[in-house]
C-alpha positions as MATLAB code, in Angstrom:
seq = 'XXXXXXXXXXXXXXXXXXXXXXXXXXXXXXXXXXXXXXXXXXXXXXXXXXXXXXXXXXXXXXXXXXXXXXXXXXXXXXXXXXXXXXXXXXXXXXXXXXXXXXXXXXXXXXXXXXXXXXXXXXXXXXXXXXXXXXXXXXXXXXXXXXXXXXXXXXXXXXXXXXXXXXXXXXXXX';
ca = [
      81.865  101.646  108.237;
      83.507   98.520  109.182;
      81.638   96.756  106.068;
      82.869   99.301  103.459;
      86.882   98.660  105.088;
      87.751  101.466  107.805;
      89.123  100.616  111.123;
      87.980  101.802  114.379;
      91.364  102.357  116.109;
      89.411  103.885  119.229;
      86.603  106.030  120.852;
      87.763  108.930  122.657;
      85.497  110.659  124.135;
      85.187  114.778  124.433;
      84.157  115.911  127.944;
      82.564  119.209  128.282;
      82.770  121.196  131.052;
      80.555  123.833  129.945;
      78.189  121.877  128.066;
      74.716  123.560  127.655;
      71.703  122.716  129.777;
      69.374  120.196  128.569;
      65.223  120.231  130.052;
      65.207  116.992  130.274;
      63.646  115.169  133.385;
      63.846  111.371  132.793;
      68.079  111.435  132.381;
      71.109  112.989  132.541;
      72.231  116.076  130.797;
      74.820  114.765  128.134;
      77.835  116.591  128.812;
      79.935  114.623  125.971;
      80.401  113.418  122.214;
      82.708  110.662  121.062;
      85.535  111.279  118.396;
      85.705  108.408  115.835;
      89.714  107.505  115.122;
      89.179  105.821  112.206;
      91.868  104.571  109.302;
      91.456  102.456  105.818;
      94.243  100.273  106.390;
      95.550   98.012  109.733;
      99.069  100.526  109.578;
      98.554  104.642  109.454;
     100.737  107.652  110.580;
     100.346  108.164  114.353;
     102.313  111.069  116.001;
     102.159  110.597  119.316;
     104.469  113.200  120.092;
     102.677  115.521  118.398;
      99.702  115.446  120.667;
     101.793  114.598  123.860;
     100.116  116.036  126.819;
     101.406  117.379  130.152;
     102.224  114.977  132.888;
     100.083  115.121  136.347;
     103.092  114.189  138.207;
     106.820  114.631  136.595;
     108.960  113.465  139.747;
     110.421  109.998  140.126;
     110.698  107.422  142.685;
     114.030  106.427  144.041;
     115.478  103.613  146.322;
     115.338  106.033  149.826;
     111.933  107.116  148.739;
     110.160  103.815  147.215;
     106.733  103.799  148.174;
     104.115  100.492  148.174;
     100.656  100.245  148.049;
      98.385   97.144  148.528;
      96.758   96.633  145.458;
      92.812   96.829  145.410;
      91.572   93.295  144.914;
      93.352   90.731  141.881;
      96.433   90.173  143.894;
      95.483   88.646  147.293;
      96.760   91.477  149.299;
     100.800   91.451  148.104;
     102.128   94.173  148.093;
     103.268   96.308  144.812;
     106.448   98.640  144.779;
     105.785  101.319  142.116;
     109.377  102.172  140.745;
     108.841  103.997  137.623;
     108.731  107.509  136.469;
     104.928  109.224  134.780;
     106.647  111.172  132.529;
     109.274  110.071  129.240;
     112.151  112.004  128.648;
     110.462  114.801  126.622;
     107.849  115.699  129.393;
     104.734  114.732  128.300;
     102.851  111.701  128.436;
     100.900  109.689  126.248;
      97.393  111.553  125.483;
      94.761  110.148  126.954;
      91.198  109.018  125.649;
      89.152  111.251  127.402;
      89.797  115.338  126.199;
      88.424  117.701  128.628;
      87.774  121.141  126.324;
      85.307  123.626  126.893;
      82.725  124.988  124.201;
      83.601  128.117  122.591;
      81.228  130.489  121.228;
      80.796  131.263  117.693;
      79.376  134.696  116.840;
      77.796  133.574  113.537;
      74.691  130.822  113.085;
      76.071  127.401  112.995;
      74.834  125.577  115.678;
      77.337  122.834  115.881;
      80.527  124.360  115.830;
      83.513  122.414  117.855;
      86.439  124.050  119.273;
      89.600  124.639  117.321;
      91.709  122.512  119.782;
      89.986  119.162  118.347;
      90.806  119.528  114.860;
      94.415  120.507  116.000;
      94.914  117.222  118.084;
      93.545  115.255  115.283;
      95.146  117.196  112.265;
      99.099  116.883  114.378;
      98.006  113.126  115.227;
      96.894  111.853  111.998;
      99.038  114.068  109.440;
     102.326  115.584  108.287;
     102.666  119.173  107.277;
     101.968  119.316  103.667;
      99.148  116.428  103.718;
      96.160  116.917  102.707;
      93.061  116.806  105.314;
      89.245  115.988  103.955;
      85.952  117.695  105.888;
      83.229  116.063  104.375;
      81.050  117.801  106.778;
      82.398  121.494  106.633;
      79.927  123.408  108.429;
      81.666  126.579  109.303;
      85.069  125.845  108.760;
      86.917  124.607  111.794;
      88.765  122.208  110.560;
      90.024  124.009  107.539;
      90.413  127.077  109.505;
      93.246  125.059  111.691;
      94.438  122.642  108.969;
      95.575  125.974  106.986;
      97.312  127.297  110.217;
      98.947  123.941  110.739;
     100.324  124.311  107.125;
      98.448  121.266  105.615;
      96.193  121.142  102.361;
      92.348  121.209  103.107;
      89.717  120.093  101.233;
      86.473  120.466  102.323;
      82.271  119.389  101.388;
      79.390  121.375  102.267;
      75.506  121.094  101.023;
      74.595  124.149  103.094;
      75.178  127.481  100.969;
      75.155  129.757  103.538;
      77.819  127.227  105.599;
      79.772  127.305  103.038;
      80.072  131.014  102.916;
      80.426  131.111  106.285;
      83.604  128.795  106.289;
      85.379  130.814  102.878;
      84.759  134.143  105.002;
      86.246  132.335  108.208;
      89.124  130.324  106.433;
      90.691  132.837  103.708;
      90.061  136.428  105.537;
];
C-alpha cells in the first residue's frame, strides 16, 4: 500500500473477549484482528472528540494530596510527583489503540461480520456528516448500515451476489 501512496497512521488492534474457539494445539487461540488507519495524504480529518472515550480515573491530584512513586528503572531511583489530571475538560480521554468489543451474532450467513461499534468509531473519526464513506469489501453491510445512521453517503463493492442482497435487505429496510 505504501508503494501505491497511502499512509499507515497506526495499527490498532481489536481485542475480543468472546472470540470463538480455535482446535488448535501448537499455539494460541487468536483472540484479535488489527484495524488498518490508513490516509492518501501526510494531513487528513481526525476527530478526536468524536471517538473520545471514558476516563478510568476522572479525579485530580492536589497540593495536600500529591502522591510520588519511584519510577521502575530509567531514572536511577528519583522520585516522580504525578500532578496532573487523566481526564480534559470534556470528560473523556484520548481513545486508545487497543478496542475491547465483543462479537455479535448475525442471524444470516456471512461469516465475517464485525460489530457495528467499529465502523462507528472509524466513520465519527475519519468523516464529517455528509461525507461520503467507500466499502470496497461490503459483505453484509455493516458499514453502510452505520454510515447511513450516522447521516453520511455510502458507497459500497461487493462480488458476492447473495452478499450483496444481504447488505440492500439489511441497509434500506
Amino acid at each position: 500500500l505504501q508503494a501505491d501512496g497511502w499512509y499507515l497512521r497506526q495499527d490498532i488492534i481489536w481485542a475480543k473477549p468472546n472470540t470463538m474457539p480455535e482446535s488448535v494445539t501448537d499455539r494460541c487461540t487468536k483472540a484479535h484482528e488489527y484495524i488498518f488507519l490508513l490516509t492518501k495524504s501526510a494531513r487528513y480529518f481526525y476527530d478526536a472528540d468524536a471517538i473520545k472515550e471514558p476516563c478510568l480515573w476522572s479525579g485530580s491530584w492536589s497540593a495536600s494530596n500529591t502522591h510520588t512513586a519511584v519510577a521502575q528503572g530509567g531514572n536511577h531511583g528519583k522520585t516522580s510527583i504525578f500532578n496532573q489530571r487523566w481526564t480534559d475538560k470534556n470528560g473523556g480521554r484520548n481513545r486508545r489503540s487497543v478496542w475491547t468489543i465483543t462479537t455479535k451474532p448475525f442471524k444470516e450467513a456471512h461469516f465475517a461480520t464485525f460489530p457495528p461499534e467499529i465502523p462507528e468509531i472509524c466513520i465519527k473519526a475519519g468523516s464529517r456528516v455528509g461525507d461520503t464513506i467507500l466499502d470496497p469489501f461490503m459483505g453484509s453491510g455493516t458499514t453502510g448500515l452505520v454510515a447511513e445512521k450516522l447521516q453520511r453517503n455510502f458507497v459500497g463493492i461487493e462480488l458476492n451476489p447473495e452478499y450483496l442482497k444481504m447488505a440492500k435487505d439489511r441497509i434500506y429496510n
